[in-house]
Structures are given as C-alpha cells and as structure tokens.
Amino acid sequence: MDTQFHSLEGPFIHFTINNELFQQHYDQLAKTAPSDLFHTMIDGKDCLSTKALFKTFSKKLAFPDYFGKNWDAFNECINDLVSREGYSAKLK
C-alpha cells in the first residue's frame, strides 16, 4: 500500500497499515502544510465498534453538532468534507 503523500492538493484521505512510515509522512505534512489546511489522523484502534467509530470521526473531523450517529448521517458528513477547501484527513 502506498503511504506517500504526493501532494497537499485535497481533499484526500490516506489509509495505511505501516504505522512508522505513515507517522513520518504525517509529521512531514504537519510541518509543511499551509496553516489553513486542516489535517488530522484517526487510528483505527479507536474505531472498533460502530459507536466508537462515529464518536472518533465526529470528534476528529469536526462533524456538526447535529450529526445523527448513524450511517446515513456519517455518509452525509463525510461527503460534506469532500467539498471543503483545504481539508484532508489521514487514517491509520
């Protein structure tokens, strides 16, 4: 799986299983990204149940307060993120 961040052009989400290499690239992104680029990292270990996944994504991706904590609402919030300028998320 390719864990290289080839561009800061968003929106994009990266998935990886190589935590060490991913952390290096994430740290590099954090240093070089424009200050108005939102970026976060979500660890899959924090998402072992549906309830935990909704809670983690909602917090890390700043879902709106009205997020319904169900799959339809999750899909809507994720799709809303794609349309935002300067937004990216990294999932490990």
Short mmCIF file of N, CA and C in Angstrom, two decimals:
data_model
loop_
_atom_site.label_atom_id
_atom_site.label_comp_id
_atom_site.label_asym_id
_atom_site.label_seq_id
_atom_site.Cartn_x
_atom_site.Cartn_y
_atom_site.Cartn_z
N MET A 1 0.85 -1.18 0.00
CA MET A 1 0.00 0.00 0.00
C MET A 1 0.89 1.23 0.00
N ASP A 2 0.58 2.17 -0.84
CA ASP A 2 1.35 3.40 -0.97
C ASP A 2 1.00 4.35 0.16
N THR A 3 1.99 4.74 0.96
CA THR A 3 1.74 5.67 2.06
C THR A 3 2.35 7.03 1.80
N GLN A 4 2.84 7.26 0.59
CA GLN A 4 3.43 8.55 0.27
C GLN A 4 2.35 9.61 0.10
N PHE A 5 2.58 10.77 0.66
CA PHE A 5 1.70 11.90 0.44
C PHE A 5 2.30 12.68 -0.73
N HIS A 6 1.78 12.46 -1.91
CA HIS A 6 2.37 13.04 -3.11
C HIS A 6 2.03 14.51 -3.29
N SER A 7 0.99 14.95 -2.65
CA SER A 7 0.53 16.31 -2.89
C SER A 7 -0.29 16.79 -1.71
N LEU A 8 -0.27 18.08 -1.49
CA LEU A 8 -1.14 18.67 -0.49
C LEU A 8 -2.43 19.17 -1.11
N GLU A 9 -2.66 18.81 -2.37
CA GLU A 9 -3.91 19.16 -3.02
C GLU A 9 -4.99 18.24 -2.48
N GLY A 10 -6.02 18.78 -1.94
CA GLY A 10 -7.07 17.97 -1.34
C GLY A 10 -8.34 18.03 -2.15
N PRO A 11 -9.37 17.45 -1.68
CA PRO A 11 -9.37 16.68 -0.42
C PRO A 11 -8.82 15.28 -0.66
N PHE A 12 -8.28 14.68 0.38
CA PHE A 12 -7.80 13.32 0.27
C PHE A 12 -7.80 12.65 1.63
N ILE A 13 -7.90 11.34 1.59
CA ILE A 13 -7.81 10.51 2.79
C ILE A 13 -6.82 9.41 2.47
N HIS A 14 -5.89 9.16 3.36
CA HIS A 14 -4.91 8.09 3.18
C HIS A 14 -5.17 7.00 4.22
N PHE A 15 -5.08 5.76 3.80
CA PHE A 15 -5.17 4.62 4.70
C PHE A 15 -3.83 3.91 4.68
N THR A 16 -3.42 3.37 5.82
CA THR A 16 -2.15 2.66 5.84
C THR A 16 -2.14 1.63 6.95
N ILE A 17 -1.26 0.65 6.82
CA ILE A 17 -1.02 -0.31 7.89
C ILE A 17 0.42 -0.21 8.39
N ASN A 18 1.23 0.62 7.74
CA ASN A 18 2.62 0.81 8.13
C ASN A 18 2.70 2.05 9.03
N ASN A 19 2.53 1.86 10.33
CA ASN A 19 2.43 2.99 11.25
C ASN A 19 3.68 3.85 11.31
N GLU A 20 4.85 3.24 11.28
CA GLU A 20 6.09 4.02 11.39
C GLU A 20 6.28 4.93 10.18
N LEU A 21 6.15 4.36 8.99
CA LEU A 21 6.31 5.16 7.77
C LEU A 21 5.21 6.21 7.68
N PHE A 22 4.01 5.82 8.03
CA PHE A 22 2.90 6.76 7.99
C PHE A 22 3.15 7.93 8.92
N GLN A 23 3.63 7.65 10.12
CA GLN A 23 3.88 8.72 11.10
C GLN A 23 4.94 9.69 10.57
N GLN A 24 5.95 9.18 9.89
CA GLN A 24 6.97 10.04 9.30
C GLN A 24 6.35 10.98 8.27
N HIS A 25 5.52 10.44 7.39
CA HIS A 25 4.89 11.26 6.36
C HIS A 25 3.91 12.25 6.97
N TYR A 26 3.18 11.80 7.97
CA TYR A 26 2.22 12.69 8.63
C TYR A 26 2.95 13.85 9.31
N ASP A 27 4.05 13.56 9.99
CA ASP A 27 4.83 14.61 10.64
C ASP A 27 5.37 15.60 9.62
N GLN A 28 5.81 15.08 8.47
CA GLN A 28 6.29 15.95 7.40
C GLN A 28 5.16 16.85 6.90
N LEU A 29 3.99 16.28 6.72
CA LEU A 29 2.83 17.06 6.29
C LEU A 29 2.53 18.16 7.30
N ALA A 30 2.53 17.80 8.57
CA ALA A 30 2.22 18.78 9.61
C ALA A 30 3.20 19.96 9.59
N LYS A 31 4.45 19.70 9.24
CA LYS A 31 5.46 20.76 9.19
C LYS A 31 5.35 21.64 7.95
N THR A 32 4.94 21.03 6.83
CA THR A 32 4.99 21.75 5.56
C THR A 32 3.64 22.23 5.05
N ALA A 33 2.57 21.77 5.66
CA ALA A 33 1.23 22.14 5.18
C ALA A 33 0.94 23.61 5.46
N PRO A 34 0.22 24.24 4.57
CA PRO A 34 -0.20 25.62 4.85
C PRO A 34 -1.00 25.67 6.15
N SER A 35 -0.92 26.77 6.85
CA SER A 35 -1.56 26.87 8.16
C SER A 35 -3.08 26.77 8.07
N ASP A 36 -3.65 27.03 6.91
CA ASP A 36 -5.10 26.94 6.79
C ASP A 36 -5.58 25.57 6.30
N LEU A 37 -4.65 24.60 6.17
CA LEU A 37 -5.03 23.25 5.78
C LEU A 37 -5.34 22.44 7.03
N PHE A 38 -6.57 21.98 7.14
CA PHE A 38 -6.93 21.11 8.26
C PHE A 38 -6.42 19.72 7.97
N HIS A 39 -5.78 19.11 8.94
CA HIS A 39 -5.38 17.72 8.80
C HIS A 39 -5.45 17.06 10.17
N THR A 40 -5.77 15.79 10.16
CA THR A 40 -5.88 15.03 11.39
C THR A 40 -5.53 13.58 11.10
N MET A 41 -5.29 12.81 12.14
CA MET A 41 -5.01 11.40 11.99
C MET A 41 -5.98 10.63 12.88
N ILE A 42 -6.58 9.61 12.32
CA ILE A 42 -7.51 8.76 13.05
C ILE A 42 -6.93 7.36 13.10
N ASP A 43 -6.77 6.82 14.29
CA ASP A 43 -6.24 5.48 14.48
C ASP A 43 -7.41 4.49 14.49
N GLY A 44 -7.36 3.52 13.63
CA GLY A 44 -8.42 2.52 13.54
C GLY A 44 -8.67 1.78 14.84
N LYS A 45 -7.65 1.73 15.71
CA LYS A 45 -7.84 1.07 17.01
C LYS A 45 -8.88 1.79 17.86
N ASP A 46 -9.15 3.05 17.53
CA ASP A 46 -10.16 3.81 18.26
C ASP A 46 -11.55 3.61 17.68
N CYS A 47 -11.67 2.77 16.67
CA CYS A 47 -12.94 2.62 15.94
C CYS A 47 -13.37 1.15 15.88
N LEU A 48 -13.28 0.45 16.99
CA LEU A 48 -13.54 -0.99 16.98
C LEU A 48 -15.02 -1.35 17.06
N SER A 49 -15.87 -0.39 17.26
CA SER A 49 -17.32 -0.61 17.20
C SER A 49 -17.92 0.54 16.40
N THR A 50 -19.14 0.37 15.97
CA THR A 50 -19.80 1.43 15.22
C THR A 50 -19.92 2.68 16.07
N LYS A 51 -20.31 2.51 17.32
CA LYS A 51 -20.45 3.65 18.22
C LYS A 51 -19.12 4.39 18.39
N ALA A 52 -18.03 3.64 18.57
CA ALA A 52 -16.71 4.25 18.73
C ALA A 52 -16.26 4.93 17.44
N LEU A 53 -16.56 4.32 16.29
CA LEU A 53 -16.20 4.92 15.00
C LEU A 53 -16.90 6.26 14.85
N PHE A 54 -18.21 6.29 15.10
CA PHE A 54 -18.95 7.55 14.98
C PHE A 54 -18.40 8.61 15.93
N LYS A 55 -18.10 8.21 17.15
CA LYS A 55 -17.58 9.17 18.14
C LYS A 55 -16.22 9.71 17.70
N THR A 56 -15.33 8.82 17.27
CA THR A 56 -13.98 9.23 16.88
C THR A 56 -14.01 10.12 15.64
N PHE A 57 -14.71 9.69 14.61
CA PHE A 57 -14.77 10.50 13.39
C PHE A 57 -15.43 11.85 13.66
N SER A 58 -16.50 11.84 14.44
CA SER A 58 -17.20 13.08 14.76
C SER A 58 -16.27 14.08 15.44
N LYS A 59 -15.50 13.59 16.40
CA LYS A 59 -14.58 14.46 17.13
C LYS A 59 -13.42 14.91 16.24
N LYS A 60 -12.75 13.96 15.61
CA LYS A 60 -11.54 14.27 14.84
C LYS A 60 -11.81 15.08 13.57
N LEU A 61 -12.98 14.86 12.96
CA LEU A 61 -13.29 15.54 11.71
C LEU A 61 -14.26 16.70 11.90
N ALA A 62 -14.53 17.03 13.15
CA ALA A 62 -15.37 18.19 13.49
C ALA A 62 -16.72 18.13 12.79
N PHE A 63 -17.38 16.96 12.89
CA PHE A 63 -18.74 16.86 12.36
C PHE A 63 -19.62 17.86 13.10
N PRO A 64 -20.67 18.33 12.47
CA PRO A 64 -21.56 19.29 13.13
C PRO A 64 -22.27 18.66 14.34
N ASP A 65 -22.71 19.49 15.26
CA ASP A 65 -23.38 19.01 16.47
C ASP A 65 -24.61 18.16 16.16
N TYR A 66 -25.24 18.40 15.04
CA TYR A 66 -26.45 17.67 14.69
C TYR A 66 -26.17 16.30 14.06
N PHE A 67 -24.91 15.88 13.99
CA PHE A 67 -24.56 14.57 13.43
C PHE A 67 -25.40 13.50 14.14
N GLY A 68 -26.14 12.70 13.35
CA GLY A 68 -27.10 11.75 13.89
C GLY A 68 -26.55 10.42 14.37
N LYS A 69 -25.26 10.21 14.29
CA LYS A 69 -24.62 8.97 14.75
C LYS A 69 -25.28 7.72 14.14
N ASN A 70 -25.48 7.79 12.83
CA ASN A 70 -25.94 6.63 12.06
C ASN A 70 -25.25 6.69 10.70
N TRP A 71 -25.35 5.60 9.94
CA TRP A 71 -24.58 5.52 8.70
C TRP A 71 -25.01 6.56 7.67
N ASP A 72 -26.28 6.87 7.58
CA ASP A 72 -26.72 7.89 6.62
C ASP A 72 -26.13 9.25 6.98
N ALA A 73 -26.17 9.59 8.26
CA ALA A 73 -25.61 10.87 8.71
C ALA A 73 -24.09 10.89 8.52
N PHE A 74 -23.44 9.76 8.78
CA PHE A 74 -21.99 9.64 8.59
C PHE A 74 -21.64 9.91 7.13
N ASN A 75 -22.37 9.26 6.23
CA ASN A 75 -22.14 9.44 4.80
C ASN A 75 -22.32 10.91 4.40
N GLU A 76 -23.34 11.54 4.91
CA GLU A 76 -23.58 12.94 4.59
C GLU A 76 -22.44 13.83 5.09
N CYS A 77 -21.99 13.59 6.31
CA CYS A 77 -20.91 14.41 6.87
C CYS A 77 -19.60 14.20 6.12
N ILE A 78 -19.29 12.96 5.77
CA ILE A 78 -18.06 12.68 5.01
C ILE A 78 -18.13 13.37 3.65
N ASN A 79 -19.26 13.27 2.99
CA ASN A 79 -19.40 13.92 1.67
C ASN A 79 -19.33 15.43 1.78
N ASP A 80 -19.84 16.00 2.86
CA ASP A 80 -19.71 17.44 3.06
C ASP A 80 -18.24 17.85 3.18
N LEU A 81 -17.42 16.99 3.80
CA LEU A 81 -16.00 17.31 3.95
C LEU A 81 -15.29 17.39 2.60
N VAL A 82 -15.68 16.52 1.69
CA VAL A 82 -15.04 16.47 0.38
C VAL A 82 -15.17 17.80 -0.34
N SER A 83 -16.24 18.51 -0.08
CA SER A 83 -16.45 19.77 -0.78
C SER A 83 -15.76 20.96 -0.11
N ARG A 84 -15.15 20.75 1.07
CA ARG A 84 -14.48 21.85 1.76
C ARG A 84 -13.10 22.10 1.17
N GLU A 85 -12.73 23.35 1.06
CA GLU A 85 -11.39 23.73 0.62
C GLU A 85 -10.40 23.49 1.77
N GLY A 86 -9.21 23.06 1.44
CA GLY A 86 -8.14 22.95 2.43
C GLY A 86 -8.41 21.94 3.52
N TYR A 87 -8.97 20.80 3.16
CA TYR A 87 -9.32 19.81 4.16
C TYR A 87 -8.77 18.46 3.76
N SER A 88 -8.11 17.79 4.67
CA SER A 88 -7.64 16.43 4.41
C SER A 88 -7.63 15.66 5.72
N ALA A 89 -7.71 14.37 5.62
CA ALA A 89 -7.66 13.51 6.81
C ALA A 89 -6.81 12.30 6.49
N LYS A 90 -6.10 11.82 7.48
CA LYS A 90 -5.27 10.65 7.34
C LYS A 90 -5.77 9.60 8.32
N LEU A 91 -5.97 8.39 7.86
CA LEU A 91 -6.47 7.32 8.70
C LEU A 91 -5.42 6.23 8.79
N LYS A 92 -5.12 5.80 10.00
CA LYS A 92 -4.13 4.71 10.12
C LYS A 92 -4.75 3.53 10.80
#
